[in-house]
Coordinates of C-alpha atoms in Angstrom, one line a residue:
X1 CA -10.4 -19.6 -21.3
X2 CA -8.7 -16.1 -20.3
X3 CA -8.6 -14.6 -16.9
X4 CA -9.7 -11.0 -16.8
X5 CA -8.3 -9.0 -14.3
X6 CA -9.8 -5.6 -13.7
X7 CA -11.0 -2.5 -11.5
X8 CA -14.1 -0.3 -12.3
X9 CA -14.3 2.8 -11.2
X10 CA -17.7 4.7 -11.3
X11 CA -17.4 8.6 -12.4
X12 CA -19.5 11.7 -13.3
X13 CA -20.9 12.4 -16.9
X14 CA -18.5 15.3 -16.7
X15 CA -15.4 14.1 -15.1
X16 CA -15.9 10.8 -17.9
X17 CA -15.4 13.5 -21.0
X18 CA -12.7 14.9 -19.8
X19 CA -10.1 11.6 -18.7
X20 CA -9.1 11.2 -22.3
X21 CA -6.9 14.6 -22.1
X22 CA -5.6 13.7 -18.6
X23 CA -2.2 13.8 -18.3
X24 CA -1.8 10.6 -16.8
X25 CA -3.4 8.8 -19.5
X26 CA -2.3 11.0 -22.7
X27 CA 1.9 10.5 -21.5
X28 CA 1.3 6.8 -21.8
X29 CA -1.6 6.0 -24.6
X30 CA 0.4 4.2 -27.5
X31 CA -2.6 4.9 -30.1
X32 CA -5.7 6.7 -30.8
X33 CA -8.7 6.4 -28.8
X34 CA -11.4 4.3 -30.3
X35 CA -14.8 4.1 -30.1
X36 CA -17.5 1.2 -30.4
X37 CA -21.4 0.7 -29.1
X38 CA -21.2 -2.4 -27.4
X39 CA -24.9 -4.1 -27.0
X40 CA -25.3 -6.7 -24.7
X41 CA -28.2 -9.4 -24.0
X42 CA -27.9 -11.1 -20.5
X43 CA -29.6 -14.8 -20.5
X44 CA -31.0 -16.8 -17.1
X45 CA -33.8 -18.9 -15.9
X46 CA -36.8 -17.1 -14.6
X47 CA -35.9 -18.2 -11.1
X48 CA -32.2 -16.6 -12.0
X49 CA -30.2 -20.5 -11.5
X50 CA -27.4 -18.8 -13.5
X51 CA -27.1 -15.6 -11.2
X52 CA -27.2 -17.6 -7.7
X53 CA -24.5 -19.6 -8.9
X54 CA -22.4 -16.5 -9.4
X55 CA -22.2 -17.2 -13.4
X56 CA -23.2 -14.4 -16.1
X57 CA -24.2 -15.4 -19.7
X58 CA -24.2 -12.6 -22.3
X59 CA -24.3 -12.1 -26.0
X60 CA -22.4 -8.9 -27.0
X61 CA -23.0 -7.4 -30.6
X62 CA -20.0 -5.2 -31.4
X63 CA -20.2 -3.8 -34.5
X64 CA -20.5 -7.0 -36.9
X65 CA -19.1 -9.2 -34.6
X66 CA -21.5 -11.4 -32.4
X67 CA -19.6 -13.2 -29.4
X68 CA -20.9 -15.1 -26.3
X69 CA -19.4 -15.1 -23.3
X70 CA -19.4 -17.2 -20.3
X71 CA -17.8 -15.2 -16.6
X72 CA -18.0 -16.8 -13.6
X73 CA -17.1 -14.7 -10.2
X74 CA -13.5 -14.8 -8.9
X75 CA -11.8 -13.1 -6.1
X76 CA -13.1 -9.5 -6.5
X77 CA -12.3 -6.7 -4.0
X78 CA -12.1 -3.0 -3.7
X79 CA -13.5 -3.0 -7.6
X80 CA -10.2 -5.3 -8.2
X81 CA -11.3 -8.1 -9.3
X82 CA -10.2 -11.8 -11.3
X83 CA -12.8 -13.5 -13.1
X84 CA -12.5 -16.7 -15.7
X85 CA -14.1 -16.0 -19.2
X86 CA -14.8 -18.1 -21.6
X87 CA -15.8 -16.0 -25.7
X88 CA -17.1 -17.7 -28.5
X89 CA -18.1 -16.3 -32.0
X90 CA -21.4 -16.6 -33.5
X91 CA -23.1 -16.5 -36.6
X92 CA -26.1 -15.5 -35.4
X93 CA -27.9 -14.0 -32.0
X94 CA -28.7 -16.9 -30.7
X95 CA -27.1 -18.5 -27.9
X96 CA -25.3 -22.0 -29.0
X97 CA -25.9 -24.1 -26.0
X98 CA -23.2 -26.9 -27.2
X99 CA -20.5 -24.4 -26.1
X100 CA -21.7 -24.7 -22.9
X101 CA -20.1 -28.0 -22.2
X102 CA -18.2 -29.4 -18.8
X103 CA -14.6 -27.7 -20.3
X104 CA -16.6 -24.3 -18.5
X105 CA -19.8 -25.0 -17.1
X106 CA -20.3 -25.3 -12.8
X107 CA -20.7 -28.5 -12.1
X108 CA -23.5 -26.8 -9.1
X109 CA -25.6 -26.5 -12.7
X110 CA -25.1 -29.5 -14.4
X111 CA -28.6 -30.6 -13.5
X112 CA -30.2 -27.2 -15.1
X113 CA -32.2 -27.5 -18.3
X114 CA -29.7 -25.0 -20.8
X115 CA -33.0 -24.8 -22.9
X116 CA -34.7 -22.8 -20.2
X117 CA -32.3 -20.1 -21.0
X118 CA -33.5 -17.1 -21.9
X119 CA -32.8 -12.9 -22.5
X120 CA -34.0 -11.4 -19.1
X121 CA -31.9 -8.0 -19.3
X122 CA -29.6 -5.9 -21.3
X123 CA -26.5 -3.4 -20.8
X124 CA -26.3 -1.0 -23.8
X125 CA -23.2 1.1 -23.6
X126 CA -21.2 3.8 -25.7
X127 CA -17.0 2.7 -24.9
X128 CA -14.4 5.0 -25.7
X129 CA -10.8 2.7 -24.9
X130 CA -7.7 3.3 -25.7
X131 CA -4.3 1.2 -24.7
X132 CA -1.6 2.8 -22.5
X133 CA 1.8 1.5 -21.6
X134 CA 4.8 2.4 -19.3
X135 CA 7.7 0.7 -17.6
X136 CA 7.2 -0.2 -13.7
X137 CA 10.2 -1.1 -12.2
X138 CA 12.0 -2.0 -15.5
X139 CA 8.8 -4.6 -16.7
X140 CA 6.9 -3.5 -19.6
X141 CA 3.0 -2.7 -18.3
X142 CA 0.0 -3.0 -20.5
X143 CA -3.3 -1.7 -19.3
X144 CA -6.9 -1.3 -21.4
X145 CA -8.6 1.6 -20.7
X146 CA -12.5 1.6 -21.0
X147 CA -14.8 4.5 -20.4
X148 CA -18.4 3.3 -20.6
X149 CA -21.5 5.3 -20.8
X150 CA -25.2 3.9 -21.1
X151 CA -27.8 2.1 -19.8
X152 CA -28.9 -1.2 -17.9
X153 CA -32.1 -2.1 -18.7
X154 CA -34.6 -4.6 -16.8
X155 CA -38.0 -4.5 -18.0
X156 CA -39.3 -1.3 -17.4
X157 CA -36.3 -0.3 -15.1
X158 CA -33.3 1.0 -15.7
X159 CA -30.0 2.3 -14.5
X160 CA -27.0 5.0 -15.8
X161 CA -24.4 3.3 -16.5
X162 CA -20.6 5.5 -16.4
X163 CA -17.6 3.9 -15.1
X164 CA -14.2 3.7 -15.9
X165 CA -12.5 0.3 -16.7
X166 CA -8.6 -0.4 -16.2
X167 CA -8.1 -4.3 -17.4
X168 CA -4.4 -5.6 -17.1
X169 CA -3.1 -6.9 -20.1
X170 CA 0.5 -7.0 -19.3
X171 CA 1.9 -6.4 -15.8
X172 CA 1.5 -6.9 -12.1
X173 CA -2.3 -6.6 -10.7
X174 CA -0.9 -3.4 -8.4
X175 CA -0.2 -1.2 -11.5
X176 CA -4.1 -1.0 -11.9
X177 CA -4.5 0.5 -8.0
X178 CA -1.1 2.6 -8.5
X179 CA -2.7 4.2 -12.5
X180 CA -6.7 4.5 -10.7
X181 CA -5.0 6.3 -7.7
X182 CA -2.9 8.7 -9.6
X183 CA -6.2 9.2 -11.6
X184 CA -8.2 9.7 -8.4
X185 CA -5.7 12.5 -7.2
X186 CA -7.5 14.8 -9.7
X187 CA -10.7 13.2 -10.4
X188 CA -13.6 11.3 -8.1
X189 CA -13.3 8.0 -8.9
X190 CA -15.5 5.5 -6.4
X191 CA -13.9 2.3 -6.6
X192 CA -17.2 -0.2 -7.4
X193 CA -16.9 -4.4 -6.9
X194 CA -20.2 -4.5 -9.1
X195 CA -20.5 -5.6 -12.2
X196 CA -22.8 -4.7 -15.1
X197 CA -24.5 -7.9 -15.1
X198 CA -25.1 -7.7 -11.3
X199 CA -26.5 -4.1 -11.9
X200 CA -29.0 -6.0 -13.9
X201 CA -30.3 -8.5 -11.5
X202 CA -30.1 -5.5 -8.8
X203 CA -33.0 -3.9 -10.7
X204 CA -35.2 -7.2 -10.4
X205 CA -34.4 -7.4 -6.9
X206 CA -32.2 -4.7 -5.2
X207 CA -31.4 -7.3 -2.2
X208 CA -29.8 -9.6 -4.9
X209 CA -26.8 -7.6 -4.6
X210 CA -24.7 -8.8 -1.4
X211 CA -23.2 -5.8 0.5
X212 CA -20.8 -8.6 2.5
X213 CA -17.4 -9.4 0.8
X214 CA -16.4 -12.9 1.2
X215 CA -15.6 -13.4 4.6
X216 CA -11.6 -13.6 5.9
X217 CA -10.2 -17.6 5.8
X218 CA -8.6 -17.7 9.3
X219 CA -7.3 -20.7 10.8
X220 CA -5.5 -20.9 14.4
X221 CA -1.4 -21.4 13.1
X222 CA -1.5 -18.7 10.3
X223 CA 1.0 -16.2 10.6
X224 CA -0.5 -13.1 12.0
X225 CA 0.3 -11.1 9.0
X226 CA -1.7 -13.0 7.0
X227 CA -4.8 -12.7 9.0
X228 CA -4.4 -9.1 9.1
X229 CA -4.3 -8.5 5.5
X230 CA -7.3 -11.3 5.5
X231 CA -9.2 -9.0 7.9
X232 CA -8.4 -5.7 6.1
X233 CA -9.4 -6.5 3.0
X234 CA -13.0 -7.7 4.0
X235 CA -13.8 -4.7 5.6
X236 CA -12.4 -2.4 2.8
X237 CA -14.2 -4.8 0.4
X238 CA -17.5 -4.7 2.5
X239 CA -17.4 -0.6 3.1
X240 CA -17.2 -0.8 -1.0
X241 CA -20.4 -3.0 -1.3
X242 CA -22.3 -1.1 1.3
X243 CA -21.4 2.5 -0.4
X244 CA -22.7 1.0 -3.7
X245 CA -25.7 -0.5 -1.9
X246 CA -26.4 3.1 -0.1
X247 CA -26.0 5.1 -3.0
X248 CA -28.4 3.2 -4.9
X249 CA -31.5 3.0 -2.5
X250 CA -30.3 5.5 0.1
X251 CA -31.6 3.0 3.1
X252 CA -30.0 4.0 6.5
X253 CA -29.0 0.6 8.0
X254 CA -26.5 0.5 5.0
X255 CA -24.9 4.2 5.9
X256 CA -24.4 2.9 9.3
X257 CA -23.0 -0.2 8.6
X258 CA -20.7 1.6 6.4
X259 CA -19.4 3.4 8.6
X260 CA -19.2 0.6 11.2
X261 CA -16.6 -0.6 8.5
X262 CA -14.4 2.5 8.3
X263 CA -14.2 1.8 12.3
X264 CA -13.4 -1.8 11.7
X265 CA -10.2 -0.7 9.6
X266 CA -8.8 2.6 11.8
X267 CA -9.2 -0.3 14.9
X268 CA -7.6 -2.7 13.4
X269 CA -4.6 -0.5 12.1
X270 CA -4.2 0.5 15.8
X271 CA -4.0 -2.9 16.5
X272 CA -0.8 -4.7 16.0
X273 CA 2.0 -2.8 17.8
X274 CA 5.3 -3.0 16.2
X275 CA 3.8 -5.8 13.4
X276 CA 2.1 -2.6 11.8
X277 CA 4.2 0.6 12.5
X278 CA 2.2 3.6 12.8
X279 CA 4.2 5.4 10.5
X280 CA 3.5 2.9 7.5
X281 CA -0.2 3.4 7.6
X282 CA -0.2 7.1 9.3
X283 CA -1.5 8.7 6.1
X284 CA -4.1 5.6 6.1
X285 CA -5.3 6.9 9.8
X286 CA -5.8 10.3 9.3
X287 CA -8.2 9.8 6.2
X288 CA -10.2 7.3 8.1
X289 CA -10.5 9.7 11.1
X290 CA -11.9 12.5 8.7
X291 CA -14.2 10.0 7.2
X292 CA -15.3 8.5 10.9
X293 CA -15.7 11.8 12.3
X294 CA -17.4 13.4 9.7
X295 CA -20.0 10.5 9.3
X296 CA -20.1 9.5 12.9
X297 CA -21.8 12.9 14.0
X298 CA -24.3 13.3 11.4
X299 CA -25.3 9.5 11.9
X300 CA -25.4 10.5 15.3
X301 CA -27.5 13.1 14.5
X302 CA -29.9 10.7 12.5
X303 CA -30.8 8.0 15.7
X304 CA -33.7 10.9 16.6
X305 CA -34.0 13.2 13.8
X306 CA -35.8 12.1 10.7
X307 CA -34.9 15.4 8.8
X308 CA -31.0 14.3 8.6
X309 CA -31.8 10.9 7.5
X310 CA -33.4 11.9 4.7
X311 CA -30.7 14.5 4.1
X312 CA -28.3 11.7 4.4
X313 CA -28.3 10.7 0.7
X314 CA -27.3 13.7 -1.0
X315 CA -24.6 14.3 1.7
X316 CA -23.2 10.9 0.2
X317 CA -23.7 11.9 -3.2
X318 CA -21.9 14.7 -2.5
X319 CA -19.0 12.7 -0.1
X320 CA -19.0 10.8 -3.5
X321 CA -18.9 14.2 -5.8
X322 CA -15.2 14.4 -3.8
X323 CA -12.4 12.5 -4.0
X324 CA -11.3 11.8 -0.6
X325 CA -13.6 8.7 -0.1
X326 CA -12.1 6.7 -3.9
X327 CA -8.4 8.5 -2.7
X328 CA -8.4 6.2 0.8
X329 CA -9.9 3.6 -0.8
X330 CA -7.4 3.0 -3.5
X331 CA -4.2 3.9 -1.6
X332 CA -5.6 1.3 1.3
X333 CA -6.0 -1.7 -0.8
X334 CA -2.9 -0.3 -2.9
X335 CA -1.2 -0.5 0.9
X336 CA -2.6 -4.3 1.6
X337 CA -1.9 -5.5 -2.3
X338 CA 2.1 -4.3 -1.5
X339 CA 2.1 -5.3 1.9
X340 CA 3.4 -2.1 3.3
X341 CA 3.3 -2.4 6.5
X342 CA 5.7 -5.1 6.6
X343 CA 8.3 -2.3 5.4
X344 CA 11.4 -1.0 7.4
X345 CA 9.8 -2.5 9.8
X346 CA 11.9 -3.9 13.1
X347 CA 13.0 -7.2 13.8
X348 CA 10.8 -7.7 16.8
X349 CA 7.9 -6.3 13.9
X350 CA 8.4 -9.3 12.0
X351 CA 8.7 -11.7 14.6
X352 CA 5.4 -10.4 15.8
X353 CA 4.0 -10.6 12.4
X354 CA 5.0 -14.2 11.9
X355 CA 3.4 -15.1 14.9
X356 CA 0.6 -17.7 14.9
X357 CA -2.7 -16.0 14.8
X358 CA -4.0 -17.8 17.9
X359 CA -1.4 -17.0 20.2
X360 CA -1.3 -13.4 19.2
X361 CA -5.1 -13.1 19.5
X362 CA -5.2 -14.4 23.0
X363 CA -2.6 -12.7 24.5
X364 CA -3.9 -9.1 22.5
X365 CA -7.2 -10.1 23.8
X366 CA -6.0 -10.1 27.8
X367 CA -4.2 -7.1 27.5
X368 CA -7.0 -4.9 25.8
X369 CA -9.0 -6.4 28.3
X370 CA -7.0 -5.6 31.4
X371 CA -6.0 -2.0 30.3
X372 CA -10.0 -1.2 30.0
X373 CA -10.5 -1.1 33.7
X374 CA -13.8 -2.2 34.0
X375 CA -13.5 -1.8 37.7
X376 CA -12.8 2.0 37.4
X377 CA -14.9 3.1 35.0
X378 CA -18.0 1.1 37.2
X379 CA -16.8 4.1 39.7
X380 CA -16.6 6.6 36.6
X381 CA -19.2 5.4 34.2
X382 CA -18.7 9.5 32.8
X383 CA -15.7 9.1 31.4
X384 CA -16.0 5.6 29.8
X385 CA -16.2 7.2 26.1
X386 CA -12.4 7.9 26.4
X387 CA -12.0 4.0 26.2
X388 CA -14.4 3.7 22.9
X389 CA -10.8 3.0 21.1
X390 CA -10.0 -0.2 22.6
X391 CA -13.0 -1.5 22.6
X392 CA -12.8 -0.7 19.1
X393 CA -10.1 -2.8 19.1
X394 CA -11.6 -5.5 21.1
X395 CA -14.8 -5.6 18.7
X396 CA -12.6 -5.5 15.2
X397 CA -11.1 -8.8 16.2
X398 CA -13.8 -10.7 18.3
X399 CA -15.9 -10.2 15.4
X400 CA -13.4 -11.8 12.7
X401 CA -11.7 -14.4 15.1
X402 CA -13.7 -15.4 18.4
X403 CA -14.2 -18.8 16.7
X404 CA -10.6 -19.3 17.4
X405 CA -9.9 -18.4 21.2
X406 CA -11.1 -20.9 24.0
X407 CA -13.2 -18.5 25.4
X408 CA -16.5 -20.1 26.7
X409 CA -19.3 -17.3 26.2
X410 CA -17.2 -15.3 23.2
X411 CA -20.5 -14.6 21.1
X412 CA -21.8 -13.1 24.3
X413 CA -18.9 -10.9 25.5
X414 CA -19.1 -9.9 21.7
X415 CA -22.4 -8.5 22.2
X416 CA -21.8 -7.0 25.4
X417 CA -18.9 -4.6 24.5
X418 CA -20.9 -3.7 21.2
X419 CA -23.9 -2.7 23.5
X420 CA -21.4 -0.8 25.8
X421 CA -19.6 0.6 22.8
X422 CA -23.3 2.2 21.6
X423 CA -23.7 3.9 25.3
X424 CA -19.8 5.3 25.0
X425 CA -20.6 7.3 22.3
X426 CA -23.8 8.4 23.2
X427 CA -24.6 12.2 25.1
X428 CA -24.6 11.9 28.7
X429 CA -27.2 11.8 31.0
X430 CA -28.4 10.4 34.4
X431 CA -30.2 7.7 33.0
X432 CA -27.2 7.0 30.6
X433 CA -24.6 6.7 33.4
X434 CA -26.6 4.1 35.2
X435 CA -26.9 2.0 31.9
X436 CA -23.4 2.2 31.5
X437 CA -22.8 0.7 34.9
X438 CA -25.5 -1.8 34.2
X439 CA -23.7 -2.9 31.2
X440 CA -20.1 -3.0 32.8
X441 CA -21.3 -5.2 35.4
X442 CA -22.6 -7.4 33.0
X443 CA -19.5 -7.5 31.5
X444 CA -17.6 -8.6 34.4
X445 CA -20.4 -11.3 34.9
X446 CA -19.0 -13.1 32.1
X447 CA -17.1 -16.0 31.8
X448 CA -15.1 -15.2 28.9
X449 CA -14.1 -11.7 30.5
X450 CA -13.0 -13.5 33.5
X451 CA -10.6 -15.5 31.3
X452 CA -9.0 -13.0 29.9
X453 CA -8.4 -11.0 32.9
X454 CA -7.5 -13.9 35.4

């Protein structure tokens, strides 16, 4: 078994000729580029057992050589991603089901029939690949590059394939985020945590691809830094599924729950004080607040109008045509896979980073809540939008981490400050300023708000 460790990258026709000659690449390739069709047969049950247990079953034909090859899903975020593989040779194109034995099969399919196996998809592709190597901080790093062009193909459906593929052969996983963002700098790369196989069942079923990273492991005595990074990285790994989801059937729940990710991250960043300086993630905040403020008015602009909905699409095509969108993306999960934040950072920083989550989150919790002066704004519903921040704040972590507080009603206080987030950022009007009145009060009905400001 070897463990592949990767990050795709999806590109333009015309930006894919051209990486070959890129600086970047040409100072550190060790050998001519290559180039090989790679044709691939995916194999499943008809009611996919195979792909809902997160396993893909291939045989690739490369050249003369036939080998079938066994993946099942690992930790995979931001289009980084670990995954166990298992190759065998064959002497024919036929899949030899003895390989398939308890040294690599799930045990969640040892009840399936392996005879019911059959082709239900393939990925043709064109790969030009070439090695590169350089020294990073005196170690000796290996990294494959891939460029792949073709097809996915499902029945009478298919899909363009054209990505780039960095795979770490020798090295620390951060080289691959350090080469794809120097690459990014000068070409739009989207970071993409899909695979080719997944591509595949996506044109069976387009809500077979999940737009929701695995969820954040939180438990009460972690240290806070931990949950942070925990945190971070499922929202940058969820704004990654849901941009791949949006580009490829364009629905608008998915462009607003994108977005709803980007103000996940810029709260959260604004979030922990002295535990994450503002300095260390100041280039971080000022992408995201072109990104929210950008996409926030024109989703705005979609609640009533039908005509910018529709437009919406090929504004994200062209927000992908850029670079600025694969840029933050890359240098923030570069940023988490480092740890940055925990640099030249105070004393009092680290003490507050090695706090336990649950005493952090309670007493971040009170203060938030105190300094929004429901009380006031009840008198001056008007200016209520200047608080939309902190109840930013507020949301980013009730929605992660309520599970952990003693508060009584959490799920509901959670609902009501995302219902009075919605009427912050709406236009004012008469009837608007008596809603938002409505909905203060009802906050101040609730048990859980009057723990935390007792």
């Amino acid at each position: 078994m070897a463990k592949e460790t990767e990050i795709k990258l999806r590109i333009s026709p015309a930006s894919l000729a051209t990486l070959p000659e890129h600086p970047v690449l040409a100072a550190r390739c060790v050998g001519p580029w290559q180039t090989r069709e790679l044709l691939n047969r995916y194999y499943d049950t008809d009611d996919f057992a195979l792909a809902n247990n997160q396993v893909a079953l291939r045989i690739r034909r490369d050249g003369e050589q036939l080998i079938q090859t066994l993946k099942s899903k690992g930790a995979s975020v931001a289009g980084l991603s670990e995954r166990n593989e298992f190759d065998w040779p064959l002497k024919s194109n036929r899949l030899v089901l003895s390989h398939l034995d308890t040294s690599c099969w799930p045990d969640s399919l040892a009840g399936l029939d392996k005879k019911q196996l059959k082709a239900v998809f393939s990925t043709d592709f064109k790969r030009q690949f070439a090695e590169i190597r350089w020294l990073r901080d005196g170690v000796d790093t290996v990294v494959e590059v891939a460029l792949d062009q073709g097809l996915v193909i499902a029945g009478e459906q298919q899909e363009d394939i054209c990505e780039v593929e960095l795979e770490l052969r020798e090295g620390d996983p951060a080289a691959l985020l350090e080469l794809a963002l120097e690459l990014a700098a000068d070409v739009a790369l989207m970071p993409c945590d899909i695979s080719k196989a997944e591509r595949g069942y996506r044109l069976f079923d387009a809500n077979s691809y999940s737009v929701a990273a695995v969820p954040a492991e939180l438990s009460a005595d972690m240290p806070l830094d931990d949950a942070f990074a925990a945190i971070a990285w499922q929202f940058l790994g969820n704004s990654q599924r849901l941009a791949e989801q949006y580009r490829f059937n364009g629905h608008w729940k998915l462009l607003e729950q994108w977005l709803q990710q980007l103000v996940n991250l810029r709260a959260l960043l604004a979030s922990l004080g002295q535990a994450v300086p503002r300095p260390s993630s100041n280039i971080l905040r000022l992408q995201l607040d072109a990104l929210i403020n950008d996409w926030r008015a024109r989703i705005q602009a979609g609640a009533d109008d039908q005509a910018t909905r529709e437009a919406a699409p090929l504004a994200f095509a062209n927000e992908l045509s850029d670079n600025r969108w694969g840029v933050f993306s890359l240098r923030m999960a570069l940023w988490l896979q480092n740890k940055e934040w925990q640099h030249k950072r105070t004393a009092r920083g680290s003490r507050q980073g090695a706090a336990t989550l649950q005493n952090w989150l309670l007493q971040f919790l009170k203060d938030e809540a105190q300094a929004l002066q429901v009380h006031r704004y009840m008198r001056q519903p008007e200016d209520l939008a200047e608080q939309t921040p902190r109840i930013e704040r507020l949301l980013a972590w009730l929605q992660t981490a309520r599970q952990l507080t003693d508060l009584v009603d959490s799920d509901r206080l959670f609902g009501s400050l995302r219902e009075l987030h919605a009427l912050a950022l709406q236009p004012l009007d008469a009837e608007l300023l008596v809603l938002r009145r409505e909905h203060l009060g009802s906050v101040l009905t609730l048990n859980a708000w009057k723990q935390l400001v007792r």
